[in-house]
Short mmCIF file of C-alpha atoms and ligand atoms in Angstrom, two decimals:
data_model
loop_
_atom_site.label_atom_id
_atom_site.label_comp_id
_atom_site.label_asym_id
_atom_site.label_seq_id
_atom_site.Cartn_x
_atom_site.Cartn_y
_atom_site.Cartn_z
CA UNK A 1 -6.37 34.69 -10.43
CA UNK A 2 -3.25 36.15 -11.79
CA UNK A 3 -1.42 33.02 -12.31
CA UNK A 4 0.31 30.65 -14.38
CA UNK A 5 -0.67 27.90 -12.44
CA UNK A 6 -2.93 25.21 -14.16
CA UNK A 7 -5.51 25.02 -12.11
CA UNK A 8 -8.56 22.15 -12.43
CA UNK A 9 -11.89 22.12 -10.75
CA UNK A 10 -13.64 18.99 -9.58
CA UNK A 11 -10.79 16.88 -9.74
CA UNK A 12 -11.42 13.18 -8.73
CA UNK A 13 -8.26 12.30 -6.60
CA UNK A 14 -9.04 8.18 -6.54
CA UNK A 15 -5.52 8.37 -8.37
CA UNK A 16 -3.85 10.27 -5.76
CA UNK A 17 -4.09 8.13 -3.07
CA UNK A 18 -2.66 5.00 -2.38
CA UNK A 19 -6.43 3.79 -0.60
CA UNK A 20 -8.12 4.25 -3.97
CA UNK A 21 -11.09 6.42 -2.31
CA UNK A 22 -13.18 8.33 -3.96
CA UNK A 23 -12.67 12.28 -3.48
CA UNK A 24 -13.74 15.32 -5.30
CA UNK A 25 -11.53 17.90 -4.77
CA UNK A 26 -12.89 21.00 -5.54
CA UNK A 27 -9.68 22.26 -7.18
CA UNK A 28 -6.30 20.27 -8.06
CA UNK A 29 -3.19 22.45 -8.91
CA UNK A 30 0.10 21.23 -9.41
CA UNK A 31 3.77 22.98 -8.88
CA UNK A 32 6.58 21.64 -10.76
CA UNK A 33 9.10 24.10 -9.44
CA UNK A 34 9.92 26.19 -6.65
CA UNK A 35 8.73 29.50 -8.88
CA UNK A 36 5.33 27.55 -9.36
CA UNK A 37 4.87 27.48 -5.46
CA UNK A 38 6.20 30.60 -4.77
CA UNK A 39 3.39 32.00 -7.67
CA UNK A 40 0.59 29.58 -5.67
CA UNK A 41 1.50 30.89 -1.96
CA UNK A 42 1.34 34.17 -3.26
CA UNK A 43 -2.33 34.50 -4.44
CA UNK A 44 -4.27 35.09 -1.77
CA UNK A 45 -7.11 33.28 -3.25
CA UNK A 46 -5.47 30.24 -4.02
CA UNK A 47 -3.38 30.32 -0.52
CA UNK A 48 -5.72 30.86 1.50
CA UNK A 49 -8.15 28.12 0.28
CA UNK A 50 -5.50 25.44 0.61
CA UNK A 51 -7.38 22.42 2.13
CA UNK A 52 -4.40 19.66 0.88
CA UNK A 53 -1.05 19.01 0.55
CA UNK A 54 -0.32 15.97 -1.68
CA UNK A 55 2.20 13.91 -2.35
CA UNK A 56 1.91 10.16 -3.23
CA UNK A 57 -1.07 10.29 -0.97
CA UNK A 58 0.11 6.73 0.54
CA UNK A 59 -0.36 8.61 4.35
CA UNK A 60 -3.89 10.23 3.83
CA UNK A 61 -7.08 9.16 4.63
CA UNK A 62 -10.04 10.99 2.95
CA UNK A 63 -12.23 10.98 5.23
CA UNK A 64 -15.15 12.40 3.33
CA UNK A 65 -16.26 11.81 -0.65
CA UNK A 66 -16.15 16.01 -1.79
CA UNK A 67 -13.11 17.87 -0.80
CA UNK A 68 -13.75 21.56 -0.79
CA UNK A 69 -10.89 23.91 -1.66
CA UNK A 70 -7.64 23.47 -2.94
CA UNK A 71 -4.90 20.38 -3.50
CA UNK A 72 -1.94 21.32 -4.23
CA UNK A 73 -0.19 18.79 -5.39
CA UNK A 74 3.99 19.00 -5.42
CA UNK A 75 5.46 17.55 -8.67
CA UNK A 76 9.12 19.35 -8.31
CA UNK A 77 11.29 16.92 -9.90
CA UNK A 78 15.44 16.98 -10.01
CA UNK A 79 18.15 15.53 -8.35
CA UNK A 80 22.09 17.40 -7.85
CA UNK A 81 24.97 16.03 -6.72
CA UNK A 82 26.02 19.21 -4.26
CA UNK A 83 29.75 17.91 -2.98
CA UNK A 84 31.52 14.52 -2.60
CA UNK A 85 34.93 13.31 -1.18
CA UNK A 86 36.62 9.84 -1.39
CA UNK A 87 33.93 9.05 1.95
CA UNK A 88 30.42 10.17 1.09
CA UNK A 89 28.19 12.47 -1.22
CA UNK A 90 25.70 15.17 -0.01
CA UNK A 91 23.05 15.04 -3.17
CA UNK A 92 19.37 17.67 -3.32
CA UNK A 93 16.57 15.98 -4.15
CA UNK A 94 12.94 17.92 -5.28
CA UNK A 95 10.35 16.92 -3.47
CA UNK A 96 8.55 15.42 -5.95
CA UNK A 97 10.95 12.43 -6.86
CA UNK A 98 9.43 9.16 -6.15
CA UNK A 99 10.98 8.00 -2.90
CA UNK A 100 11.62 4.35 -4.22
CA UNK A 101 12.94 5.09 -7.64
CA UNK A 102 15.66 7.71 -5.58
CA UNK A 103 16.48 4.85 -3.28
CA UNK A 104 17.43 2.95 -6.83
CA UNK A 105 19.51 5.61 -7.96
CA UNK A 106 21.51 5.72 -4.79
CA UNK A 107 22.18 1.97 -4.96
CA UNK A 108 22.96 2.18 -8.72
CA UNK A 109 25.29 4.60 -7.76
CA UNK A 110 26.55 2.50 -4.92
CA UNK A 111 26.36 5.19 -2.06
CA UNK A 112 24.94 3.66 0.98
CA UNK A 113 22.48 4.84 3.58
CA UNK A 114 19.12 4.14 2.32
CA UNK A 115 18.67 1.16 1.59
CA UNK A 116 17.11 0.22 4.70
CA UNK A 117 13.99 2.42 3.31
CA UNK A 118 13.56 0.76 -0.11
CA UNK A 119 10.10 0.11 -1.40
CA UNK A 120 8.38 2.77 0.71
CA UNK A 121 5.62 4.20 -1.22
CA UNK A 122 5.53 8.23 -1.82
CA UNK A 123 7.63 11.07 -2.48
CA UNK A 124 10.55 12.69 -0.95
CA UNK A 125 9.42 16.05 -0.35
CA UNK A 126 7.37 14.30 1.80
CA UNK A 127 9.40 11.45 4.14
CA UNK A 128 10.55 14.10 6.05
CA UNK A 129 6.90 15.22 7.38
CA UNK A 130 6.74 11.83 9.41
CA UNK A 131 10.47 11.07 9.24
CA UNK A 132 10.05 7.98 7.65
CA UNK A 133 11.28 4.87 8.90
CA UNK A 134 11.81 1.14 8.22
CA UNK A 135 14.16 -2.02 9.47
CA UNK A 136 16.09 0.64 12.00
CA UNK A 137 16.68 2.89 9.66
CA UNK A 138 14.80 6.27 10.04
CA UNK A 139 14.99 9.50 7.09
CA UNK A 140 16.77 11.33 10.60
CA UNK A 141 20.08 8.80 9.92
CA UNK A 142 20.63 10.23 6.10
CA UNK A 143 18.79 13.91 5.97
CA UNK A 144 21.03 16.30 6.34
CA UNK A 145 18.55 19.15 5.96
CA UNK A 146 14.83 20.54 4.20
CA UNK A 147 14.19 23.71 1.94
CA UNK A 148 10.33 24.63 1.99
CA UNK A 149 8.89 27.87 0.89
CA UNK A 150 6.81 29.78 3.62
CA UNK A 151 3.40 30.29 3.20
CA UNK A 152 3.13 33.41 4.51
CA UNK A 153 5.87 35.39 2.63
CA UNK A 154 6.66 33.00 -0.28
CA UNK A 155 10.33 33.06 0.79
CA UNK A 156 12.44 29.59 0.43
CA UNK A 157 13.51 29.01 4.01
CA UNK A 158 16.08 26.00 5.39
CA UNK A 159 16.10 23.74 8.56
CA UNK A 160 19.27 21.86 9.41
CA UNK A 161 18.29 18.12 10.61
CA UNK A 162 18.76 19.37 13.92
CA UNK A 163 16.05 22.14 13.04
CA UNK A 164 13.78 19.71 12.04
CA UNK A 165 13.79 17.97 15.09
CA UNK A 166 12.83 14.34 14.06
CA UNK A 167 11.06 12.12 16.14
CA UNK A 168 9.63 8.73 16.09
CA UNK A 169 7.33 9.46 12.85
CA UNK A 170 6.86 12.62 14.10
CA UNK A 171 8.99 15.86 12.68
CA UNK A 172 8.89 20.11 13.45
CA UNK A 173 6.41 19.92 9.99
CA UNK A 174 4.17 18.26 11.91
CA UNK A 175 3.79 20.41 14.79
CA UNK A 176 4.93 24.22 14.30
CA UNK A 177 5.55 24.20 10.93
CA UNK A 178 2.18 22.62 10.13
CA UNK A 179 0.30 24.04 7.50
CA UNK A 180 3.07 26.89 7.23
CA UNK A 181 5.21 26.08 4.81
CA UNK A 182 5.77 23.87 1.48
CA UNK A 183 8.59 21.07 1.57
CA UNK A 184 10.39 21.61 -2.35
CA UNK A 185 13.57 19.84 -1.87
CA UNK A 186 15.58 17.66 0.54
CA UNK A 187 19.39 17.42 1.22
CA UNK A 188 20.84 14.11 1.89
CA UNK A 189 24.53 12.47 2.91
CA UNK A 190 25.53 9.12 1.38
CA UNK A 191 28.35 6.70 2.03
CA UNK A 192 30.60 6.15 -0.59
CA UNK A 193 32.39 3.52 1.23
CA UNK A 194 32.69 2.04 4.99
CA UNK A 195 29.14 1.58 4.77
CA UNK A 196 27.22 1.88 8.39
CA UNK A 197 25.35 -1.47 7.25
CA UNK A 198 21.94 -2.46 9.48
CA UNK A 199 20.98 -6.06 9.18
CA UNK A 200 19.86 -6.50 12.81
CA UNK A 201 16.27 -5.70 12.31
CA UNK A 202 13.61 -7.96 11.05
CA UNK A 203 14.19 -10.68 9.49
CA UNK A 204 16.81 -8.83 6.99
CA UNK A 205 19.76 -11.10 8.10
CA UNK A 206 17.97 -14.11 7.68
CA UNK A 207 16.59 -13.43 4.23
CA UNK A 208 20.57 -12.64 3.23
CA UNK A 209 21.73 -15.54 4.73
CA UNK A 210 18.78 -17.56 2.68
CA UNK A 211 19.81 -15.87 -0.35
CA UNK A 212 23.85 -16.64 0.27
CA UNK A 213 24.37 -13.00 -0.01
CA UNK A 214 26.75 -11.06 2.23
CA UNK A 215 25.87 -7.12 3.15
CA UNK A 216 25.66 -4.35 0.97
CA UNK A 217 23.72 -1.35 0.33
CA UNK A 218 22.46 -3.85 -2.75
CA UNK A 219 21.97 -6.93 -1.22
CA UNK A 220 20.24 -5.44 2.08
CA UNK A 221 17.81 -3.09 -0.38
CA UNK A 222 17.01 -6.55 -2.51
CA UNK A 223 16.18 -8.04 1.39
CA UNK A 224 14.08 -6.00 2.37
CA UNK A 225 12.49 -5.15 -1.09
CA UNK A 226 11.44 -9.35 -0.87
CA UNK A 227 10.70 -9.12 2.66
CA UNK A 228 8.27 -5.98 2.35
CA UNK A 229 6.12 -7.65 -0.93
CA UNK A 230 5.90 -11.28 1.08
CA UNK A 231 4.36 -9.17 4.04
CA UNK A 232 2.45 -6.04 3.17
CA UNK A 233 -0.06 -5.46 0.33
CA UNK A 234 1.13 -3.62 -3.22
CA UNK A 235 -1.40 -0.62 -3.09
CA UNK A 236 -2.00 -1.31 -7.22
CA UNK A 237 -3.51 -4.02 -6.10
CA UNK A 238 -5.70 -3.50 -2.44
CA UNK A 239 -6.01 -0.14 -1.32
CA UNK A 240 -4.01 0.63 1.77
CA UNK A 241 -1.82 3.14 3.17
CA UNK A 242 0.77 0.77 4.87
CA UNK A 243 0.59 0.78 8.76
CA UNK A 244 -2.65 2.70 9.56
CA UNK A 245 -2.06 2.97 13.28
CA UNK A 246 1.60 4.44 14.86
CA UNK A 247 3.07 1.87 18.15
CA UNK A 248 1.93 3.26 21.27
CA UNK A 249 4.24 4.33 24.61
CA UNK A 250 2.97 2.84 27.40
CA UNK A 251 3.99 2.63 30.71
CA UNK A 252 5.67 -0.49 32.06
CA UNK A 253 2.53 -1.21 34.21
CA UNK A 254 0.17 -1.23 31.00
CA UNK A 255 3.05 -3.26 29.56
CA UNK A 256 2.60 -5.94 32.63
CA UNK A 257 -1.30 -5.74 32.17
CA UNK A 258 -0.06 -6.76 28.24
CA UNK A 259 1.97 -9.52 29.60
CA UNK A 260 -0.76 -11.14 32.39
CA UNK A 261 -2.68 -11.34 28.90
CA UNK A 262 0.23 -13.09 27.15
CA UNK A 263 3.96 -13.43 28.07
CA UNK A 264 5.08 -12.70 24.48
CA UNK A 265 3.70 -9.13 24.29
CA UNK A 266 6.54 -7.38 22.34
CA UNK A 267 7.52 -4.50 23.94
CA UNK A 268 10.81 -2.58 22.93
CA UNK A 269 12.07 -0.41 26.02
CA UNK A 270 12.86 3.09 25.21
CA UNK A 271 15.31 5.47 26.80
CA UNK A 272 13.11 7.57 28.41
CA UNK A 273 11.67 4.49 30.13
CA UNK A 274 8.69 3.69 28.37
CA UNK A 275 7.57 0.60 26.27
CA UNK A 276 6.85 0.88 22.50
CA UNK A 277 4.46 -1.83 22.38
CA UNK A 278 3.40 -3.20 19.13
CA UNK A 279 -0.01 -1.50 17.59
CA UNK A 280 -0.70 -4.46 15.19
CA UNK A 281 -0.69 -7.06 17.67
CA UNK A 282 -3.16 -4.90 19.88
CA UNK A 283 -5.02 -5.07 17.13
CA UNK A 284 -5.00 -8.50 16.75
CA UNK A 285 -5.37 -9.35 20.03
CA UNK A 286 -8.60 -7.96 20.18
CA UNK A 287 -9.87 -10.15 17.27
CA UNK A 288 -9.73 -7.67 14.20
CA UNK A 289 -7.19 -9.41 12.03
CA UNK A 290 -8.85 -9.99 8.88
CA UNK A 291 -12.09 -8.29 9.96
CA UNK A 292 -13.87 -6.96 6.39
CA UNK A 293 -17.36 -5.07 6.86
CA UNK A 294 -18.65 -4.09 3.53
CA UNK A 295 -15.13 -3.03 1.66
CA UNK A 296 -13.72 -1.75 4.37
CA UNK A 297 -11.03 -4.01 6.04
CA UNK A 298 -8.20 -5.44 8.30
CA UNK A 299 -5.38 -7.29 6.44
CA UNK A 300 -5.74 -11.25 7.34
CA UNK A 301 -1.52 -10.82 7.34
CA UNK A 302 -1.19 -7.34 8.88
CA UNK A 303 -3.53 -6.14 11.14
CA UNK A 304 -1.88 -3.03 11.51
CA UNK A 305 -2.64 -2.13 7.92
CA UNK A 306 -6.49 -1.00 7.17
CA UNK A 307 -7.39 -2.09 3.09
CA UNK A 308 -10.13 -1.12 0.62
CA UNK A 309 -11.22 -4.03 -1.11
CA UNK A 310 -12.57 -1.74 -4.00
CA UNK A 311 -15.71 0.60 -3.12
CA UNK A 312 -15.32 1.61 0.53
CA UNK A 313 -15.58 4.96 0.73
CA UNK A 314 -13.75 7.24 3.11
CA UNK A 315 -15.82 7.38 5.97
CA UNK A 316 -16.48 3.61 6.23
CA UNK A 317 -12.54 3.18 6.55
CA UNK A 318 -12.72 6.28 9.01
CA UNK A 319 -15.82 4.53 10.93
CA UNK A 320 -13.41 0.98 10.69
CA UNK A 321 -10.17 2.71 12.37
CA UNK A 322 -12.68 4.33 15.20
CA UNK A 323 -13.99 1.13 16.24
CA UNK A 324 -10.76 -0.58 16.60
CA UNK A 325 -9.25 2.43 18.54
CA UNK A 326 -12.69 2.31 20.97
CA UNK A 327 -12.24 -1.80 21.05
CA UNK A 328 -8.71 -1.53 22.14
CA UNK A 329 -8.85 1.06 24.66
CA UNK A 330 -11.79 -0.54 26.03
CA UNK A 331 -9.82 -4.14 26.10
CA UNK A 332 -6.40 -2.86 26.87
CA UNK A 333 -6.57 1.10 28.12
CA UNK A 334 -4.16 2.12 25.44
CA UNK A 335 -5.19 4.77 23.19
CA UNK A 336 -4.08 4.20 19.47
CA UNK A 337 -3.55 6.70 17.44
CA UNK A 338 -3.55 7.00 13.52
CA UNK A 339 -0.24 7.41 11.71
CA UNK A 340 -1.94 8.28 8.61
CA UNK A 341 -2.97 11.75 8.06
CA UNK A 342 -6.90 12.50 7.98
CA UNK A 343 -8.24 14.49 5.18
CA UNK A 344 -11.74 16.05 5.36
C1 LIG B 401 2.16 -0.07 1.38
C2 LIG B 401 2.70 1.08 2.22
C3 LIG B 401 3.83 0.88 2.99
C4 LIG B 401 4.35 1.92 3.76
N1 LIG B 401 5.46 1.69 4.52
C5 LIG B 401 5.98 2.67 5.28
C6 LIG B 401 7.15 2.43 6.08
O1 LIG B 401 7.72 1.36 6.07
N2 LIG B 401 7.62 3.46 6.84
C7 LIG B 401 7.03 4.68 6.85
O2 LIG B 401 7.53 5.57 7.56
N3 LIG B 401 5.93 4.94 6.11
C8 LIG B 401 5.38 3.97 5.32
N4 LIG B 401 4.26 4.22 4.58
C9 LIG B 401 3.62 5.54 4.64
C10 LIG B 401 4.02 6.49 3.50
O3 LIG B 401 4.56 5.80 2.42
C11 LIG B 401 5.01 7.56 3.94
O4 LIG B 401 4.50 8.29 5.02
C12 LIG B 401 5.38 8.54 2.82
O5 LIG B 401 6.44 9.38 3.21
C13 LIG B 401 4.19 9.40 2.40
O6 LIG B 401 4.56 10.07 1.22
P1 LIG B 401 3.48 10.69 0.25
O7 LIG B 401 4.22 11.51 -0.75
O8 LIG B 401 2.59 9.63 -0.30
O9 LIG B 401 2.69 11.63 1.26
P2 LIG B 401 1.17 12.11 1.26
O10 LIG B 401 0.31 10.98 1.71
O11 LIG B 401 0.82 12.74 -0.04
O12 LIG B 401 1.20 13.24 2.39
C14 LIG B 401 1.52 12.91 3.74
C15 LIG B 401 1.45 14.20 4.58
O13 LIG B 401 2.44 15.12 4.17
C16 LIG B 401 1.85 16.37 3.78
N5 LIG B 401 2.59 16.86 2.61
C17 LIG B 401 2.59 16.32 1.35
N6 LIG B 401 3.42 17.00 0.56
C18 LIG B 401 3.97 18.00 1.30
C19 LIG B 401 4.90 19.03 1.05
N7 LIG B 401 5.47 19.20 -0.14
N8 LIG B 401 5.22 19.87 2.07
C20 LIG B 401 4.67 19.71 3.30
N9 LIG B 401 3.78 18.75 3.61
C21 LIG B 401 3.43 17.89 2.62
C22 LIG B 401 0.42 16.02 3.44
O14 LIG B 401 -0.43 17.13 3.57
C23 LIG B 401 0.11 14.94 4.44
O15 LIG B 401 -0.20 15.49 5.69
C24 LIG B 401 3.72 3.19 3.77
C25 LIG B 401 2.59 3.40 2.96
C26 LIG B 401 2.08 2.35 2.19
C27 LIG B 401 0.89 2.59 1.32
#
């Protein structure tokens, strides 16, 4: 292998995913530039046995204990200021910054846009892949575009947001780019004042007006920073990888079926006509809140989010997520489908 890469074989990567499974990867590399990605996707060995992408890991599922061929595992970190006027700032990011500690940065520099997304576990190279989203705020309202080297020819190639046609967690990297190309840095566009401010989702207005704070990119982070530990569970200390399961469309007869069952059956309507119906309280409804077999889980608060409670292994929280998708199509004829990605 003529490379500079370091390059590791049987690499345990229990540390490299938010889950805590167990996983042997039969070799771990890691980039820390665009060069050292370039120099990967040009060996053909190492290319060419490319079995995983990682980031954080907090949206994989390793399905199986031994992982044969390569991670590659993207640890690009830098952050440039690019241009700013009196009104906002555009700012690169390499993928490898921690998404959380970014958000923080923006805020300490008081530029608003992301604040809506604090506390989301993973990397940035990587919330573009599902176009991450949280308290109606979605990675589509503040990415202005994505640099990604090619696989095939090791050329750094560019989508405008419009290129990278975002959808509800759902982008262009995870249908015709897939497994073609290497995210290495993302462009983004703050507000440096007149703040586009979004308090009306959740419960984020409430917790200001409990805390006597009025809106800011600060105060509305701190919200939903408090709101997000009181509900979901901190991955250092129960293996998860937040909601397991994406919010099915249904169509508005399968959303009256929903509401013969109960009249509260949230439902948001879509413009296309559809109903986004709420995967968690499918999954609830049909009795697995708080369902553990062996280590493998439900959360008693979340039922949307699957948990390890120490030594379940991959496939038991694979065999877990099948039964509740076969239990809820059988009890409700909606098909759910993960929103984590599955490894092996
Ligand atoms: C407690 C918890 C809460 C969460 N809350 C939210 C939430 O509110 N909203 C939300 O949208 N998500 C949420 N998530 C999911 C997750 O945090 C995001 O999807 C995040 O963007 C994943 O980042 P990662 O770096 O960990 O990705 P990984 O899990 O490492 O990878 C995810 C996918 O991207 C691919 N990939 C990784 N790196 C690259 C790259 N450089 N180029 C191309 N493809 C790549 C991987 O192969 C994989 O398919 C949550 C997860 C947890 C554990």
């Amino acid at each position: 292998m003529s490379t500079g890469l370091a390059v590791h074989g049987a690499f345990s990567l229990k540390a490299f995913n938010t889950f805590g499974l167990e996983c042997t990867a039969e070799r771990f590399v890691e980039a820390f530039s665009v060069e050292d990605v370039q120099t990967f996707v040009r060996d053909p060995f190492l290319n060419s046995s490319l079995s995983l992408l990682l980031g954080g890991g907090s949206n994989v599922l390793l399905t199986a204990t031994h992982l044969p061929g390569t991670v590659l595992h993207v640890a690009i970190k830098h952050r440039e200021v690019l241009q700013e006027t009196l009104d906002y700032v555009d700012v690169r990011i390499g993928a490898g910054e921690p998404w959380h500690d970014f958000v923080l940065w923006t805020l300490e520099n008081g530029w608003g846009g992301a604040e809506n997304l604090s506390l989301i576990p993973g990397q940035v190279g990587t919330a573009p892949v599902q176009n991450i989203g949280a308290y109606g705020v979605e990675l589509n309202d503040i990415c202005t575009g994505v640099h990604f080297v090619e696989r095939e020819s090791g050329t750094v190639g560019y989508y405008t947001r419009e290129q990278c046609a975002f959808g509800y967690r759902d982008s262009v990297f995870k249908k015709e780019l897939k497994d073609k190309c290497v995210l290495v840095s993302v462009d983004f566009r703050f507000t440096k004042r007149n703040h586009l401010l979004k308090t009306h989702y959740g419960t984020v207005e409430d917790q200001l007006t409990a805390a006597g704070q009025l809106p800011s990119p600060k105060t509305i982070s701190d919200a939903v920073i408090a709101i997000r530990q009181s509900k979901l569970p901190d991955p250092a200390k129960l293996g998860n990888s937040g909601s397991f399961f994406k919010n099915p469309y249904i169509s508005k007869e399968q959303f009256s079926f929903l509401q013969s069952i109960d009249a509260n059956a949230p439902g948001y309507l879509q413009p296309a006509g559809e109903i986004k119906a709420a995967a968690g309280w499918l999954i609830e409804k049909a009795g697995w809140k708080g369902f553990r077999r062996g280590d493998a889980g439900v959360h008693a608060l979340q039922a949307l989010v699957l948990v390890n409670y120490g030594q379940a292994t991959g496939p038991e929280i694979w065999e877990l997520a099948q039964d509740i998708i076969a239990d809820v199509q059988e009890k409700f004829k909606i098909g759910l489908e993960p929103e984590v990605n599955l490894v092996g």
